[in-house]
């Protein structure tokens, strides 16, 4: 599990705050992903980066802004979130797009 | 449309008994199928995958899955359950149009001593 790390593990923020989630992979992979996980629902793919280029954006609201400065790091910038955005946010990486994904432990986000 | 279904929200099994967690899929073409496990307060861990070849795939922690093309199923199995197998299990299939994974809603597996 230490192949993909995420910080912070827990985050509480108000609707007017700005915060960022960080993900780092130590596996030498070329693709990175952000997912949203809500209870009893399938994982929702938010963004995909392949070789630092965004290749998927699944109609995610603009209050979520991803950044991928290099193949090892992925950020999710958050601003003016809504309570319904409270969830577990998971980062994953894979060698190539569509190959086996390896996940970080997630950031548990609570929006008040 | 491509989809994955995990028909059981929860499966209860006594320790030492065999377990099965069901998954069915709908995809055109040859599917790539995956199983992942999520322990409390952890991310998802890869268990096994089917791409081609032998219909019985062996994975981590003694789990295996059987690909059945005629029934479009990929059920996860283990001959003898352990209490430590209690977790949330996710099935996924690769979307052939964009190579992204389509996920099931998950099945909570509870193994009772």
Short mmCIF file of C-alpha atoms in Angstrom, two decimals:
data_model
loop_
_atom_site.label_atom_id
_atom_site.label_comp_id
_atom_site.label_asym_id
_atom_site.label_seq_id
_atom_site.Cartn_x
_atom_site.Cartn_y
_atom_site.Cartn_z
CA UNK A 1 0.00 0.00 0.00
CA UNK A 2 2.89 2.42 0.45
CA UNK A 3 3.27 2.56 -3.33
CA UNK A 4 0.62 5.30 -3.47
CA UNK A 5 0.37 7.83 -0.66
CA UNK A 6 -2.27 10.45 -0.03
CA UNK A 7 -2.34 13.44 2.29
CA UNK A 8 -4.13 14.47 4.32
CA UNK A 9 -5.96 11.34 5.44
CA UNK A 10 -8.79 13.37 6.93
CA UNK A 11 -10.01 16.86 6.09
CA UNK A 12 -12.84 18.99 7.44
CA UNK A 13 -13.58 22.18 5.59
CA UNK A 14 -16.20 24.83 5.36
CA UNK A 15 -17.95 25.65 2.14
CA UNK A 16 -15.90 28.82 1.66
CA UNK A 17 -12.49 27.23 2.26
CA UNK A 18 -9.84 26.33 -0.27
CA UNK A 19 -7.83 23.18 0.29
CA UNK A 20 -5.79 20.71 -1.72
CA UNK A 21 -5.44 16.95 -1.69
CA UNK A 22 -2.10 15.45 -2.59
CA UNK A 23 -1.26 12.09 -4.10
CA UNK A 24 2.17 10.64 -4.79
CA UNK A 25 3.02 7.34 -6.43
CA UNK A 26 6.35 5.57 -6.05
CA UNK A 27 5.68 2.85 -8.62
CA UNK A 28 7.04 4.47 -11.75
CA UNK A 29 3.58 4.52 -13.30
CA UNK A 30 2.47 6.80 -16.12
CA UNK A 31 -1.24 7.16 -15.41
CA UNK A 32 -2.94 8.63 -12.35
CA UNK A 33 -6.58 8.85 -11.35
CA UNK A 34 -8.90 10.63 -8.94
CA UNK A 35 -12.02 8.81 -7.75
CA UNK A 36 -14.87 9.78 -5.45
CA UNK A 37 -16.23 7.02 -3.23
CA UNK A 38 -19.60 7.42 -1.54
CA UNK A 39 -21.26 4.77 0.58
CA UNK A 40 -23.01 1.95 -1.31
CA UNK A 41 -22.28 3.48 -4.70
CA UNK A 42 -19.84 2.50 -7.42
CA UNK A 43 -16.61 4.40 -7.52
CA UNK A 44 -16.98 7.57 -9.55
CA UNK A 45 -14.05 8.34 -11.83
CA UNK A 46 -13.31 12.04 -11.73
CA UNK A 47 -10.09 12.66 -13.64
CA UNK A 48 -7.42 10.68 -15.47
CA UNK A 49 -3.93 11.83 -16.33
CA UNK A 50 -1.75 9.90 -18.72
CA UNK A 51 1.87 11.06 -19.04
CA UNK A 52 0.84 14.29 -17.22
CA UNK A 53 -1.89 15.04 -19.75
CA UNK A 54 -5.52 15.01 -18.67
CA UNK A 55 -7.35 12.42 -20.71
CA UNK A 56 -10.63 12.12 -18.83
CA UNK A 57 -12.85 14.60 -17.04
CA UNK A 58 -16.13 12.98 -16.19
CA UNK A 59 -18.32 16.08 -15.99
CA UNK A 60 -16.82 17.05 -12.66
CA UNK A 61 -17.92 20.43 -11.25
CA UNK A 62 -15.39 23.21 -11.60
CA UNK A 63 -15.07 23.49 -7.83
CA UNK A 64 -12.75 20.48 -8.23
CA UNK A 65 -9.55 21.36 -10.05
CA UNK A 66 -6.87 18.74 -10.73
CA UNK A 67 -3.19 19.36 -11.27
CA UNK A 68 -0.53 16.91 -12.40
CA UNK A 69 2.93 18.52 -12.38
CA UNK A 70 4.72 15.24 -13.17
CA UNK A 71 3.96 11.54 -13.49
CA UNK A 72 4.50 10.94 -9.77
CA UNK A 73 2.33 13.66 -8.28
CA UNK A 74 -1.34 14.49 -8.54
CA UNK A 75 -3.29 17.19 -6.74
CA UNK A 76 -6.96 17.93 -6.34
CA UNK A 77 -7.67 21.56 -5.52
CA UNK A 78 -10.94 22.18 -3.75
CA UNK A 79 -12.88 25.44 -3.41
CA UNK A 80 -16.41 26.42 -2.45
CA UNK A 81 -17.43 22.81 -1.96
CA UNK A 82 -20.91 21.64 -1.04
CA UNK A 83 -21.91 19.25 1.76
CA UNK A 84 -22.75 16.60 -0.84
CA UNK A 85 -19.07 16.59 -1.79
CA UNK A 86 -18.30 14.86 1.49
CA UNK A 87 -16.84 11.48 0.59
CA UNK A 88 -13.67 9.41 0.43
CA UNK A 89 -11.40 10.64 -2.34
CA UNK A 90 -9.13 7.98 -3.74
CA UNK A 91 -6.07 8.35 -5.88
CA UNK A 92 -4.78 5.51 -8.03
CA UNK A 93 -2.01 4.90 -10.52
CA UNK A 94 -1.30 2.38 -13.25
CA UNK A 95 1.54 1.57 -15.57
CA UNK A 96 -0.52 2.57 -18.56
CA UNK A 97 -4.02 3.82 -19.18
CA UNK A 98 -6.50 1.02 -18.51
CA UNK A 99 -4.06 -1.30 -16.81
CA UNK A 100 -4.26 -2.61 -13.25
CA UNK A 101 -4.71 0.29 -10.86
CA UNK A 102 -3.10 0.63 -7.46
CA UNK A 103 -4.81 2.79 -4.89
CA UNK A 104 -3.80 5.08 -2.09
CA UNK A 105 -5.54 4.97 1.30
CA UNK A 106 -7.80 7.91 0.45
CA UNK A 107 -8.68 11.25 2.00
CA UNK A 108 -11.88 11.33 4.03
CA UNK A 109 -13.42 14.72 3.31
CA UNK A 110 -16.18 16.33 5.33
CA UNK A 111 -17.69 19.58 4.08
CA UNK A 112 -19.64 21.53 6.66
CA UNK B 1 -24.27 0.29 -22.31
CA UNK B 2 -21.41 -1.35 -20.48
CA UNK B 3 -22.08 -2.15 -16.85
CA UNK B 4 -21.19 -4.24 -13.85
CA UNK B 5 -23.62 -5.63 -11.30
CA UNK B 6 -22.95 -7.00 -7.88
CA UNK B 7 -26.38 -8.32 -6.94
CA UNK B 8 -25.70 -8.76 -3.22
CA UNK B 9 -25.15 -5.81 -0.91
CA UNK B 10 -23.92 -8.16 1.79
CA UNK B 11 -22.82 -11.77 2.07
CA UNK B 12 -22.56 -13.60 5.39
CA UNK B 13 -20.44 -16.72 5.70
CA UNK B 14 -19.27 -18.79 8.64
CA UNK B 15 -15.54 -19.10 9.11
CA UNK B 16 -14.18 -22.18 7.36
CA UNK B 17 -17.02 -22.36 4.85
CA UNK B 18 -16.55 -21.62 1.16
CA UNK B 19 -17.52 -18.15 0.01
CA UNK B 20 -18.76 -16.70 -3.25
CA UNK B 21 -19.19 -13.04 -4.13
CA UNK B 22 -21.13 -12.57 -7.33
CA UNK B 23 -20.44 -10.28 -10.26
CA UNK B 24 -22.07 -10.05 -13.66
CA UNK B 25 -21.11 -7.73 -16.47
CA UNK B 26 -22.37 -6.35 -19.72
CA UNK B 27 -19.79 -5.35 -22.29
CA UNK B 28 -19.39 -5.80 -26.00
CA UNK B 29 -16.27 -7.62 -27.01
CA UNK B 30 -13.81 -9.48 -24.82
CA UNK B 31 -13.88 -8.18 -21.25
CA UNK B 32 -11.03 -7.36 -18.93
CA UNK B 33 -12.35 -8.10 -15.43
CA UNK B 34 -10.99 -7.19 -12.03
CA UNK B 35 -11.63 -7.81 -8.35
CA UNK B 36 -10.52 -5.45 -5.62
CA UNK B 37 -10.89 -5.56 -1.85
CA UNK B 38 -11.24 -2.65 0.56
CA UNK B 39 -10.57 -3.06 4.27
CA UNK B 40 -11.97 -0.46 6.69
CA UNK B 41 -10.29 2.95 6.41
CA UNK B 42 -8.06 1.73 3.59
CA UNK B 43 -7.84 2.14 -0.15
CA UNK B 44 -8.70 -0.58 -2.62
CA UNK B 45 -6.28 -3.47 -3.05
CA UNK B 46 -6.00 -5.42 -6.29
CA UNK B 47 -6.91 -9.09 -5.89
CA UNK B 48 -6.94 -10.57 -9.38
CA UNK B 49 -7.85 -10.00 -13.00
CA UNK B 50 -8.95 -11.89 -16.07
CA UNK B 51 -7.75 -10.87 -19.50
CA UNK B 52 -7.59 -14.05 -21.50
CA UNK B 53 -6.73 -17.71 -21.15
CA UNK B 54 -7.74 -20.04 -18.33
CA UNK B 55 -11.22 -19.24 -17.04
CA UNK B 56 -10.12 -19.84 -13.45
CA UNK B 57 -7.93 -17.03 -12.21
CA UNK B 58 -6.00 -17.24 -8.96
CA UNK B 59 -5.19 -14.15 -6.94
CA UNK B 60 -4.02 -12.86 -3.60
CA UNK B 61 -4.98 -14.20 -0.16
CA UNK B 62 -6.24 -17.51 -1.56
CA UNK B 63 -8.98 -15.96 -3.67
CA UNK B 64 -9.89 -17.10 -7.14
CA UNK B 65 -12.47 -16.09 -9.70
CA UNK B 66 -14.15 -17.96 -12.50
CA UNK B 67 -14.86 -16.27 -15.81
CA UNK B 68 -18.04 -17.60 -17.43
CA UNK B 69 -18.61 -16.09 -20.84
CA UNK B 70 -22.02 -17.65 -21.47
CA UNK B 71 -23.35 -16.33 -18.17
CA UNK B 72 -21.34 -13.09 -18.36
CA UNK B 73 -20.21 -13.65 -14.80
CA UNK B 74 -16.97 -13.35 -12.89
CA UNK B 75 -17.69 -14.64 -9.40
CA UNK B 76 -15.08 -14.39 -6.67
CA UNK B 77 -14.51 -17.51 -4.58
CA UNK B 78 -12.49 -18.89 -1.72
CA UNK B 79 -12.62 -22.49 -0.47
CA UNK B 80 -12.37 -21.67 3.24
CA UNK B 81 -13.25 -18.24 4.61
CA UNK B 82 -11.29 -16.44 7.30
CA UNK B 83 -12.60 -13.79 9.67
CA UNK B 84 -9.91 -11.52 8.25
CA UNK B 85 -11.56 -11.76 4.82
CA UNK B 86 -14.34 -9.51 6.11
CA UNK B 87 -14.21 -6.44 3.89
CA UNK B 88 -15.84 -4.68 0.96
CA UNK B 89 -15.31 -6.32 -2.44
CA UNK B 90 -15.55 -4.55 -5.77
CA UNK B 91 -15.82 -6.01 -9.24
CA UNK B 92 -14.85 -3.92 -12.26
CA UNK B 93 -14.74 -4.28 -16.04
CA UNK B 94 -12.66 -2.25 -18.41
CA UNK B 95 -14.60 0.04 -20.72
CA UNK B 96 -13.47 -0.84 -24.21
CA UNK B 97 -14.04 2.68 -25.54
CA UNK B 98 -11.76 4.59 -23.17
CA UNK B 99 -10.00 1.86 -21.16
CA UNK B 100 -11.38 3.14 -17.87
CA UNK B 101 -12.82 0.83 -15.24
CA UNK B 102 -16.55 0.51 -14.71
CA UNK B 103 -17.20 -0.42 -11.11
CA UNK B 104 -19.83 -2.38 -9.29
CA UNK B 105 -21.37 -0.92 -6.13
CA UNK B 106 -19.51 -3.34 -3.89
CA UNK B 107 -20.44 -6.30 -1.71
CA UNK B 108 -19.82 -6.32 2.00
CA UNK B 109 -18.49 -9.70 3.06
CA UNK B 110 -18.90 -10.66 6.70
CA UNK B 111 -17.20 -13.77 8.00
CA UNK B 112 -18.47 -14.90 11.37
CA UNK B 113 -16.34 -17.00 13.75
#
